Every structure is written in C-alpha cells, then in structure tokens.
Short mmCIF file of N, CA, C and O in Angstrom, two decimals:
data_model
loop_
_atom_site.label_atom_id
_atom_site.label_comp_id
_atom_site.label_asym_id
_atom_site.label_seq_id
_atom_site.Cartn_x
_atom_site.Cartn_y
_atom_site.Cartn_z
N GLN L 1 2.32 -13.43 8.04
CA GLN L 1 1.47 -12.25 8.22
C GLN L 1 1.10 -11.68 6.85
O GLN L 1 1.93 -11.44 6.01
N VAL L 2 -0.20 -11.48 6.66
CA VAL L 2 -0.68 -10.95 5.39
C VAL L 2 -0.38 -9.46 5.30
O VAL L 2 -0.60 -8.71 6.25
N GLN L 3 0.10 -9.06 4.14
CA GLN L 3 0.39 -7.65 3.92
C GLN L 3 0.00 -7.27 2.49
O GLN L 3 0.29 -8.00 1.55
N LEU L 4 -0.68 -6.13 2.36
CA LEU L 4 -1.04 -5.58 1.06
C LEU L 4 -0.39 -4.21 0.97
O LEU L 4 -0.60 -3.37 1.85
N VAL L 5 0.36 -3.98 -0.10
CA VAL L 5 1.07 -2.72 -0.25
C VAL L 5 0.69 -2.09 -1.59
O VAL L 5 1.01 -2.65 -2.65
N GLU L 6 0.03 -0.94 -1.50
CA GLU L 6 -0.36 -0.21 -2.71
C GLU L 6 0.75 0.74 -3.14
O GLU L 6 1.52 1.24 -2.31
N SER L 7 0.78 1.00 -4.44
CA SER L 7 1.71 1.98 -4.99
C SER L 7 1.13 2.54 -6.27
O SER L 7 0.16 2.00 -6.82
N GLY L 8 1.72 3.64 -6.74
CA GLY L 8 1.32 4.23 -8.02
C GLY L 8 0.46 5.47 -7.92
O GLY L 8 0.13 6.07 -8.94
N GLY L 9 0.10 5.85 -6.72
CA GLY L 9 -0.69 7.07 -6.57
C GLY L 9 0.15 8.31 -6.85
O GLY L 9 1.36 8.24 -7.01
N GLY L 10 -0.54 9.45 -6.90
CA GLY L 10 0.17 10.70 -7.14
C GLY L 10 -0.77 11.80 -7.56
O GLY L 10 -2.00 11.67 -7.44
N LEU L 11 -0.17 12.89 -8.03
CA LEU L 11 -0.91 14.06 -8.50
C LEU L 11 -0.92 14.05 -10.02
O LEU L 11 0.13 13.91 -10.66
N VAL L 12 -2.11 14.19 -10.61
CA VAL L 12 -2.24 14.14 -12.06
C VAL L 12 -3.28 15.17 -12.49
O VAL L 12 -4.26 15.39 -11.76
N PRO L 13 -3.13 15.80 -13.63
CA PRO L 13 -4.16 16.74 -14.09
C PRO L 13 -5.38 16.01 -14.61
O PRO L 13 -5.30 14.84 -14.99
N ALA L 14 -6.50 16.69 -14.61
CA ALA L 14 -7.72 16.10 -15.14
C ALA L 14 -7.48 15.62 -16.58
O ALA L 14 -6.83 16.31 -17.37
N GLY L 15 -8.01 14.43 -16.87
CA GLY L 15 -7.81 13.83 -18.17
C GLY L 15 -6.61 12.91 -18.24
O GLY L 15 -6.44 12.18 -19.23
N GLY L 16 -5.80 12.93 -17.22
CA GLY L 16 -4.60 12.10 -17.18
C GLY L 16 -4.87 10.67 -16.75
O GLY L 16 -6.03 10.28 -16.53
N SER L 17 -3.79 9.92 -16.60
CA SER L 17 -3.88 8.50 -16.26
C SER L 17 -2.92 8.15 -15.13
O SER L 17 -1.88 8.79 -14.97
N LEU L 18 -3.29 7.13 -14.39
CA LEU L 18 -2.43 6.54 -13.38
C LEU L 18 -2.68 5.04 -13.36
O LEU L 18 -3.79 4.59 -13.68
N ARG L 19 -1.67 4.30 -12.95
CA ARG L 19 -1.82 2.86 -12.76
C ARG L 19 -1.43 2.51 -11.34
O ARG L 19 -0.28 2.71 -10.94
N LEU L 20 -2.39 2.03 -10.58
CA LEU L 20 -2.14 1.60 -9.22
C LEU L 20 -1.79 0.11 -9.19
O LEU L 20 -2.32 -0.67 -9.99
N SER L 21 -0.93 -0.24 -8.26
CA SER L 21 -0.58 -1.64 -8.04
C SER L 21 -0.77 -1.97 -6.57
O SER L 21 -0.63 -1.11 -5.70
N CYS L 22 -1.07 -3.22 -6.31
CA CYS L 22 -1.18 -3.70 -4.94
C CYS L 22 -0.56 -5.08 -4.88
O CYS L 22 -1.07 -6.03 -5.47
N ALA L 23 0.55 -5.16 -4.15
CA ALA L 23 1.25 -6.43 -4.01
C ALA L 23 0.87 -7.08 -2.68
O ALA L 23 0.97 -6.45 -1.63
N ALA L 24 0.42 -8.31 -2.77
CA ALA L 24 0.00 -9.05 -1.58
C ALA L 24 1.05 -10.07 -1.21
O ALA L 24 1.67 -10.69 -2.07
N SER L 25 1.24 -10.25 0.08
CA SER L 25 2.20 -11.24 0.56
C SER L 25 1.69 -11.89 1.83
O SER L 25 0.75 -11.40 2.46
N GLY L 26 2.29 -12.97 2.21
CA GLY L 26 1.92 -13.64 3.44
C GLY L 26 1.13 -14.91 3.25
O GLY L 26 0.98 -15.69 4.17
N ARG L 27 0.59 -15.06 2.05
CA ARG L 27 -0.11 -16.29 1.71
C ARG L 27 -0.36 -16.28 0.21
O ARG L 27 -0.07 -15.30 -0.46
N THR L 28 -0.92 -17.36 -0.30
CA THR L 28 -1.27 -17.43 -1.71
C THR L 28 -2.68 -16.89 -1.90
O THR L 28 -3.61 -17.33 -1.22
N PHE L 29 -2.83 -15.95 -2.83
CA PHE L 29 -4.12 -15.30 -3.01
C PHE L 29 -4.81 -15.73 -4.31
O PHE L 29 -5.74 -15.08 -4.77
N SER L 30 -4.36 -16.83 -4.87
CA SER L 30 -4.92 -17.25 -6.16
C SER L 30 -6.39 -17.61 -6.07
O SER L 30 -7.08 -17.62 -7.08
N THR L 31 -6.91 -17.91 -4.88
CA THR L 31 -8.34 -18.24 -4.74
C THR L 31 -9.11 -17.10 -4.08
O THR L 31 -10.25 -17.28 -3.65
N TYR L 32 -8.50 -15.94 -3.99
CA TYR L 32 -9.13 -14.78 -3.39
C TYR L 32 -9.57 -13.81 -4.48
O TYR L 32 -8.85 -13.59 -5.45
N SER L 33 -10.73 -13.20 -4.30
CA SER L 33 -11.08 -12.08 -5.14
C SER L 33 -10.31 -10.85 -4.63
O SER L 33 -9.94 -10.78 -3.46
N MET L 34 -10.07 -9.90 -5.52
CA MET L 34 -9.31 -8.72 -5.18
C MET L 34 -10.08 -7.49 -5.64
O MET L 34 -10.79 -7.56 -6.65
N ALA L 35 -9.94 -6.42 -4.92
CA ALA L 35 -10.77 -5.26 -5.21
C ALA L 35 -10.06 -3.96 -4.87
O ALA L 35 -9.07 -3.96 -4.13
N TRP L 36 -10.60 -2.88 -5.40
CA TRP L 36 -10.17 -1.53 -5.06
C TRP L 36 -11.37 -0.76 -4.51
O TRP L 36 -12.48 -0.83 -5.07
N PHE L 37 -11.11 -0.05 -3.45
CA PHE L 37 -12.07 0.88 -2.87
C PHE L 37 -11.39 2.24 -2.77
O PHE L 37 -10.16 2.34 -2.91
N ARG L 38 -12.18 3.27 -2.52
CA ARG L 38 -11.58 4.59 -2.34
C ARG L 38 -12.37 5.37 -1.30
O ARG L 38 -13.55 5.09 -1.06
N GLN L 39 -11.68 6.32 -0.71
CA GLN L 39 -12.32 7.16 0.31
C GLN L 39 -11.85 8.59 0.15
O GLN L 39 -10.65 8.87 0.28
N ALA L 40 -12.78 9.47 -0.13
CA ALA L 40 -12.49 10.89 -0.23
C ALA L 40 -12.71 11.54 1.13
O ALA L 40 -13.45 11.01 1.97
N PRO L 41 -12.10 12.69 1.37
CA PRO L 41 -12.26 13.37 2.66
C PRO L 41 -13.72 13.62 2.99
O PRO L 41 -14.47 14.13 2.16
N GLY L 42 -14.12 13.23 4.19
CA GLY L 42 -15.49 13.47 4.63
C GLY L 42 -16.52 12.52 4.07
O GLY L 42 -17.72 12.68 4.32
N LYS L 43 -16.06 11.53 3.31
CA LYS L 43 -17.00 10.58 2.71
C LYS L 43 -16.70 9.16 3.17
O LYS L 43 -15.61 8.87 3.66
N GLU L 44 -17.66 8.29 2.97
CA GLU L 44 -17.47 6.89 3.33
C GLU L 44 -16.64 6.19 2.24
O GLU L 44 -16.58 6.62 1.09
N ARG L 45 -16.03 5.09 2.65
CA ARG L 45 -15.27 4.29 1.70
C ARG L 45 -16.25 3.68 0.69
O ARG L 45 -17.29 3.15 1.06
N GLU L 46 -15.88 3.76 -0.60
CA GLU L 46 -16.78 3.26 -1.63
C GLU L 46 -16.07 2.28 -2.55
O GLU L 46 -14.86 2.36 -2.78
N PHE L 47 -16.87 1.38 -3.09
CA PHE L 47 -16.38 0.38 -4.03
C PHE L 47 -15.98 1.03 -5.34
O PHE L 47 -16.66 1.94 -5.83
N VAL L 48 -14.87 0.55 -5.92
CA VAL L 48 -14.42 1.03 -7.22
C VAL L 48 -14.46 -0.09 -8.25
O VAL L 48 -15.10 0.04 -9.30
N ALA L 49 -13.77 -1.20 -7.97
CA ALA L 49 -13.69 -2.30 -8.93
C ALA L 49 -13.28 -3.57 -8.20
O ALA L 49 -12.65 -3.51 -7.15
N ALA L 50 -13.63 -4.71 -8.79
CA ALA L 50 -13.26 -6.00 -8.21
C ALA L 50 -13.03 -7.01 -9.33
O ALA L 50 -13.59 -6.87 -10.43
N ILE L 51 -12.23 -8.03 -9.02
CA ILE L 51 -11.93 -9.06 -9.99
C ILE L 51 -11.90 -10.41 -9.28
O ILE L 51 -11.39 -10.52 -8.16
N SER L 52 -12.44 -11.42 -9.93
CA SER L 52 -12.47 -12.75 -9.34
C SER L 52 -11.09 -13.40 -9.40
O SER L 52 -10.19 -12.94 -10.10
N TRP L 53 -10.96 -14.51 -8.66
CA TRP L 53 -9.66 -15.15 -8.56
C TRP L 53 -9.15 -15.64 -9.91
O TRP L 53 -7.95 -15.63 -10.17
N ASN L 54 -10.09 -16.03 -10.81
CA ASN L 54 -9.68 -16.57 -12.11
C ASN L 54 -9.75 -15.52 -13.22
O ASN L 54 -9.61 -15.84 -14.39
N ARG L 55 -9.98 -14.27 -12.84
CA ARG L 55 -10.03 -13.13 -13.77
C ARG L 55 -11.22 -13.15 -14.71
O ARG L 55 -11.31 -12.31 -15.60
N LEU L 56 -12.14 -14.07 -14.52
CA LEU L 56 -13.27 -14.17 -15.45
C LEU L 56 -14.37 -13.16 -15.15
O LEU L 56 -15.17 -12.84 -16.03
N ILE L 57 -14.43 -12.70 -13.91
CA ILE L 57 -15.50 -11.78 -13.52
C ILE L 57 -14.89 -10.48 -13.02
O ILE L 57 -13.99 -10.49 -12.18
N THR L 58 -15.37 -9.37 -13.55
CA THR L 58 -14.98 -8.06 -13.06
C THR L 58 -16.24 -7.24 -12.81
O THR L 58 -17.27 -7.43 -13.47
N ARG L 59 -16.16 -6.35 -11.85
CA ARG L 59 -17.26 -5.45 -11.54
C ARG L 59 -16.70 -4.06 -11.32
O ARG L 59 -15.62 -3.89 -10.77
N TYR L 60 -17.48 -3.05 -11.74
CA TYR L 60 -17.05 -1.66 -11.61
C TYR L 60 -18.18 -0.82 -11.05
O TYR L 60 -19.36 -1.06 -11.33
N ALA L 61 -17.79 0.19 -10.31
CA ALA L 61 -18.76 1.20 -9.92
C ALA L 61 -19.18 1.96 -11.17
O ALA L 61 -18.38 2.16 -12.09
N ASP L 62 -20.42 2.40 -11.21
CA ASP L 62 -20.90 3.14 -12.38
C ASP L 62 -20.05 4.37 -12.68
O ASP L 62 -19.86 4.74 -13.84
N SER L 63 -19.52 4.98 -11.64
CA SER L 63 -18.78 6.22 -11.80
C SER L 63 -17.44 6.04 -12.51
O SER L 63 -16.85 7.02 -12.98
N VAL L 64 -16.97 4.79 -12.59
CA VAL L 64 -15.65 4.57 -13.21
C VAL L 64 -15.73 3.67 -14.45
O VAL L 64 -14.71 3.47 -15.12
N LYS L 65 -16.90 3.15 -14.75
CA LYS L 65 -17.04 2.27 -15.92
C LYS L 65 -16.58 2.97 -17.19
O LYS L 65 -16.92 4.12 -17.43
N GLY L 66 -15.79 2.25 -17.98
CA GLY L 66 -15.30 2.80 -19.23
C GLY L 66 -14.03 3.61 -19.08
O GLY L 66 -13.39 3.96 -20.07
N ARG L 67 -13.66 3.92 -17.83
CA ARG L 67 -12.44 4.70 -17.60
C ARG L 67 -11.38 3.90 -16.84
O ARG L 67 -10.19 4.08 -17.07
N PHE L 68 -11.82 3.04 -15.92
CA PHE L 68 -10.90 2.26 -15.10
C PHE L 68 -10.94 0.79 -15.54
O PHE L 68 -11.99 0.28 -15.95
N THR L 69 -9.79 0.13 -15.40
CA THR L 69 -9.70 -1.30 -15.70
C THR L 69 -8.93 -2.01 -14.59
O THR L 69 -7.81 -1.61 -14.26
N ILE L 70 -9.55 -3.03 -14.03
CA ILE L 70 -8.88 -3.83 -13.01
C ILE L 70 -8.32 -5.09 -13.64
O ILE L 70 -8.93 -5.67 -14.55
N SER L 71 -7.14 -5.49 -13.18
CA SER L 71 -6.52 -6.73 -13.66
C SER L 71 -5.69 -7.31 -12.53
O SER L 71 -5.47 -6.67 -11.50
N ARG L 72 -5.24 -8.54 -12.72
CA ARG L 72 -4.42 -9.18 -11.69
C ARG L 72 -3.44 -10.14 -12.32
O ARG L 72 -3.68 -10.69 -13.39
N ASP L 73 -2.35 -10.37 -11.59
CA ASP L 73 -1.33 -11.34 -11.98
C ASP L 73 -1.17 -12.28 -10.79
O ASP L 73 -0.56 -11.92 -9.78
N ASN L 74 -1.75 -13.46 -10.88
CA ASN L 74 -1.73 -14.39 -9.74
C ASN L 74 -0.32 -14.89 -9.44
O ASN L 74 -0.02 -15.22 -8.29
N ALA L 75 0.51 -14.96 -10.44
CA ALA L 75 1.88 -15.41 -10.21
C ALA L 75 2.64 -14.41 -9.33
O ALA L 75 3.56 -14.78 -8.61
N LYS L 76 2.23 -13.15 -9.40
CA LYS L 76 2.89 -12.10 -8.62
C LYS L 76 2.05 -11.66 -7.41
O LYS L 76 2.45 -10.74 -6.69
N ASN L 77 0.89 -12.28 -7.22
CA ASN L 77 0.00 -11.87 -6.12
C ASN L 77 -0.27 -10.37 -6.17
O ASN L 77 -0.26 -9.69 -5.13
N THR L 78 -0.51 -9.86 -7.35
CA THR L 78 -0.65 -8.41 -7.53
C THR L 78 -1.92 -8.08 -8.30
O THR L 78 -2.27 -8.77 -9.27
N VAL L 79 -2.59 -7.04 -7.85
CA VAL L 79 -3.76 -6.51 -8.55
C VAL L 79 -3.44 -5.09 -9.01
O VAL L 79 -2.72 -4.36 -8.32
N TYR L 80 -3.99 -4.74 -10.16
CA TYR L 80 -3.72 -3.44 -10.75
C TYR L 80 -5.04 -2.69 -10.98
O TYR L 80 -6.09 -3.28 -11.15
N LEU L 81 -4.91 -1.37 -11.04
CA LEU L 81 -6.05 -0.53 -11.44
C LEU L 81 -5.53 0.52 -12.40
O LEU L 81 -4.81 1.44 -11.99
N GLN L 82 -5.87 0.35 -13.66
CA GLN L 82 -5.52 1.34 -14.67
C GLN L 82 -6.63 2.39 -14.70
O GLN L 82 -7.79 2.06 -14.93
N MET L 83 -6.26 3.63 -14.45
CA MET L 83 -7.22 4.72 -14.37
C MET L 83 -6.95 5.73 -15.47
O MET L 83 -5.87 6.34 -15.50
N ASN L 84 -7.88 5.87 -16.38
CA ASN L 84 -7.76 6.81 -17.49
C ASN L 84 -8.83 7.89 -17.39
O ASN L 84 -9.82 7.73 -16.66
N SER L 85 -8.64 8.95 -18.13
CA SER L 85 -9.61 10.06 -18.15
C SER L 85 -9.99 10.48 -16.74
O SER L 85 -11.18 10.62 -16.41
N LEU L 86 -9.01 10.67 -15.91
CA LEU L 86 -9.26 10.99 -14.51
C LEU L 86 -9.95 12.34 -14.36
O LEU L 86 -9.72 13.28 -15.13
N LYS L 87 -10.81 12.39 -13.34
CA LYS L 87 -11.58 13.59 -13.04
C LYS L 87 -11.26 14.05 -11.62
O LYS L 87 -10.86 13.24 -10.77
N PRO L 88 -11.46 15.32 -11.33
CA PRO L 88 -11.20 15.79 -9.95
C PRO L 88 -11.99 15.00 -8.90
O PRO L 88 -11.49 14.78 -7.80
N GLU L 89 -13.18 14.52 -9.25
CA GLU L 89 -13.98 13.75 -8.30
C GLU L 89 -13.42 12.36 -8.04
O GLU L 89 -13.91 11.64 -7.18
N ASP L 90 -12.38 11.96 -8.77
CA ASP L 90 -11.70 10.70 -8.49
C ASP L 90 -10.67 10.85 -7.37
O ASP L 90 -10.08 9.86 -6.93
N THR L 91 -10.44 12.06 -6.93
CA THR L 91 -9.49 12.31 -5.86
C THR L 91 -9.92 11.59 -4.59
O THR L 91 -11.04 11.76 -4.11
N ALA L 92 -9.00 10.77 -4.05
CA ALA L 92 -9.31 9.97 -2.87
C ALA L 92 -8.07 9.17 -2.49
O ALA L 92 -7.11 9.11 -3.25
N VAL L 93 -8.15 8.54 -1.33
CA VAL L 93 -7.19 7.50 -0.98
C VAL L 93 -7.75 6.19 -1.52
O VAL L 93 -8.91 5.85 -1.25
N TYR L 94 -6.94 5.49 -2.28
CA TYR L 94 -7.36 4.23 -2.89
C TYR L 94 -6.77 3.06 -2.10
O TYR L 94 -5.56 3.03 -1.83
N TYR L 95 -7.65 2.11 -1.76
CA TYR L 95 -7.27 0.95 -0.98
C TYR L 95 -7.50 -0.32 -1.78
O TYR L 95 -8.52 -0.45 -2.45
N CYS L 96 -6.57 -1.26 -1.67
CA CYS L 96 -6.86 -2.58 -2.21
C CYS L 96 -7.33 -3.49 -1.08
O CYS L 96 -7.00 -3.26 0.10
N ALA L 97 -8.10 -4.48 -1.44
CA ALA L 97 -8.66 -5.41 -0.47
C ALA L 97 -8.77 -6.77 -1.11
O ALA L 97 -8.92 -6.89 -2.33
N VAL L 98 -8.71 -7.80 -0.28
CA VAL L 98 -8.85 -9.17 -0.78
C VAL L 98 -9.87 -9.90 0.06
O VAL L 98 -10.04 -9.64 1.26
N LYS L 99 -10.54 -10.83 -0.58
CA LYS L 99 -11.59 -11.60 0.08
C LYS L 99 -11.52 -13.04 -0.42
O LYS L 99 -11.44 -13.28 -1.63
N SER L 100 -11.59 -13.97 0.51
CA SER L 100 -11.64 -15.37 0.12
C SER L 100 -12.96 -15.65 -0.60
O SER L 100 -14.03 -15.30 -0.11
N GLY L 101 -12.87 -16.24 -1.77
CA GLY L 101 -14.07 -16.61 -2.49
C GLY L 101 -14.59 -15.54 -3.43
O GLY L 101 -13.84 -14.85 -4.10
N LEU L 102 -15.91 -15.40 -3.47
CA LEU L 102 -16.57 -14.58 -4.47
C LEU L 102 -16.33 -13.09 -4.27
O LEU L 102 -16.06 -12.62 -3.17
N ILE L 103 -16.49 -12.37 -5.37
CA ILE L 103 -16.40 -10.91 -5.34
C ILE L 103 -17.45 -10.32 -4.40
O ILE L 103 -18.57 -10.83 -4.30
N THR L 104 -17.07 -9.24 -3.73
CA THR L 104 -18.06 -8.48 -2.98
C THR L 104 -17.88 -7.00 -3.29
O THR L 104 -16.78 -6.53 -3.55
N LEU L 105 -18.99 -6.29 -3.27
CA LEU L 105 -18.96 -4.84 -3.45
C LEU L 105 -18.98 -4.12 -2.10
O LEU L 105 -18.97 -2.89 -2.05
N TYR L 106 -19.02 -4.89 -1.01
CA TYR L 106 -19.15 -4.32 0.32
C TYR L 106 -17.83 -4.36 1.05
O TYR L 106 -17.22 -5.42 1.21
N ALA L 107 -17.40 -3.21 1.54
CA ALA L 107 -16.11 -3.10 2.19
C ALA L 107 -15.98 -4.05 3.38
O ALA L 107 -14.94 -4.68 3.57
N TYR L 108 -17.04 -4.18 4.17
CA TYR L 108 -16.93 -4.94 5.42
C TYR L 108 -16.73 -6.43 5.19
O TYR L 108 -16.34 -7.17 6.09
N GLU L 109 -17.00 -6.90 3.96
CA GLU L 109 -16.87 -8.33 3.70
C GLU L 109 -15.47 -8.73 3.29
O GLU L 109 -15.19 -9.92 3.11
N ASN L 110 -14.58 -7.78 3.12
CA ASN L 110 -13.21 -8.12 2.74
C ASN L 110 -12.39 -8.56 3.95
O ASN L 110 -12.63 -8.14 5.08
N ASP L 111 -11.41 -9.44 3.68
CA ASP L 111 -10.63 -10.04 4.75
C ASP L 111 -9.39 -9.23 5.12
O ASP L 111 -9.00 -9.19 6.29
N TYR L 112 -8.76 -8.63 4.13
CA TYR L 112 -7.51 -7.91 4.36
C TYR L 112 -7.51 -6.60 3.55
O TYR L 112 -8.09 -6.54 2.47
N TRP L 113 -6.81 -5.62 4.11
CA TRP L 113 -6.74 -4.28 3.49
C TRP L 113 -5.31 -3.78 3.45
O TRP L 113 -4.50 -4.08 4.33
N GLY L 114 -5.05 -2.97 2.41
CA GLY L 114 -3.80 -2.25 2.37
C GLY L 114 -3.93 -0.92 3.11
O GLY L 114 -5.00 -0.58 3.63
N GLN L 115 -2.83 -0.17 3.15
CA GLN L 115 -2.81 1.10 3.87
C GLN L 115 -3.30 2.27 3.03
O GLN L 115 -3.59 3.35 3.56
N GLY L 116 -3.38 2.07 1.73
CA GLY L 116 -3.91 3.10 0.85
C GLY L 116 -2.83 3.91 0.15
O GLY L 116 -1.71 4.04 0.65
N THR L 117 -3.21 4.46 -1.00
CA THR L 117 -2.34 5.35 -1.75
C THR L 117 -3.17 6.54 -2.23
O THR L 117 -4.31 6.37 -2.70
N GLN L 118 -2.60 7.73 -2.09
CA GLN L 118 -3.35 8.95 -2.40
C GLN L 118 -3.34 9.21 -3.91
O GLN L 118 -2.28 9.18 -4.55
N VAL L 119 -4.51 9.48 -4.44
CA VAL L 119 -4.65 9.92 -5.83
C VAL L 119 -5.30 11.30 -5.80
O VAL L 119 -6.37 11.47 -5.23
N THR L 120 -4.63 12.27 -6.41
CA THR L 120 -5.15 13.63 -6.46
C THR L 120 -5.23 14.07 -7.92
O THR L 120 -4.22 14.02 -8.63
N VAL L 121 -6.40 14.48 -8.34
CA VAL L 121 -6.62 14.92 -9.72
C VAL L 121 -6.91 16.41 -9.69
O VAL L 121 -7.91 16.84 -9.10
N SER L 122 -6.06 17.18 -10.32
CA SER L 122 -6.24 18.63 -10.33
C SER L 122 -7.10 19.06 -11.51
O SER L 122 -7.06 18.47 -12.58
N SER L 123 -7.87 20.11 -11.28
CA SER L 123 -8.77 20.60 -12.34
C SER L 123 -8.10 21.63 -13.22
O SER L 123 -7.00 22.10 -12.94
#
C-alpha cells in the first residue's frame, strides 16, 4: 500500500524558514516525479514545486521562485521543500504528491497524495 507522510510544518514568523519532508513507502518511486501543492482556507489546491525522477528538472510557482527549493533523495524515497523568506500568504496545508513519469503542474494528474502538513506564517 502506497503511503506518503509529510512532516516539518509548524508556526513561523514572517521571514523565517521551514523544511518540509515527505517520505514515500509502498513501492519504489525512483521513476516518479514528486511535487508539493498547497491549499489555503477557502481556496483551491495550488501547485508549489515539482522535481523529476532524476532531479534534472524542477518547476516552481511564480509566487515561490527564489524562496523555495525542492529536492529529493531517491535512496530514501523522500522529497523535501526548503522554504525561506516565508510570508503570511504562504500559510496553507502543504501536500506532497507523486506521479509516474513526467512532471505535472496539475493536481488531478498526480497518482498519490499525502495527508498534508500545516504551515502557518505569522505577520
């Protein structure tokens, strides 16, 4: 059974940093792209960042470019999201997702999802 477990969320003041982790289990994900999405209260789930299976391709939402960095460790089946210079508008539940094959920016195209981790940025 595939399972994705996020961790690392919390409460941080504006300008601070957090590092999210997502550990995948249940199969080998070395040929899967991995991504982070987020959903704020009353809003739709939105793309944040994605990374290809071989780490050669990364994509970011314009709102996080230059502040967030996605990475992965295939030996550990884990994807990370380093978030710096956090802003109150980054407050959301952050979800990791995996997709067989190429990166996608669309939530519905992902195969598996985690349960999410709350990130709250205070002003």
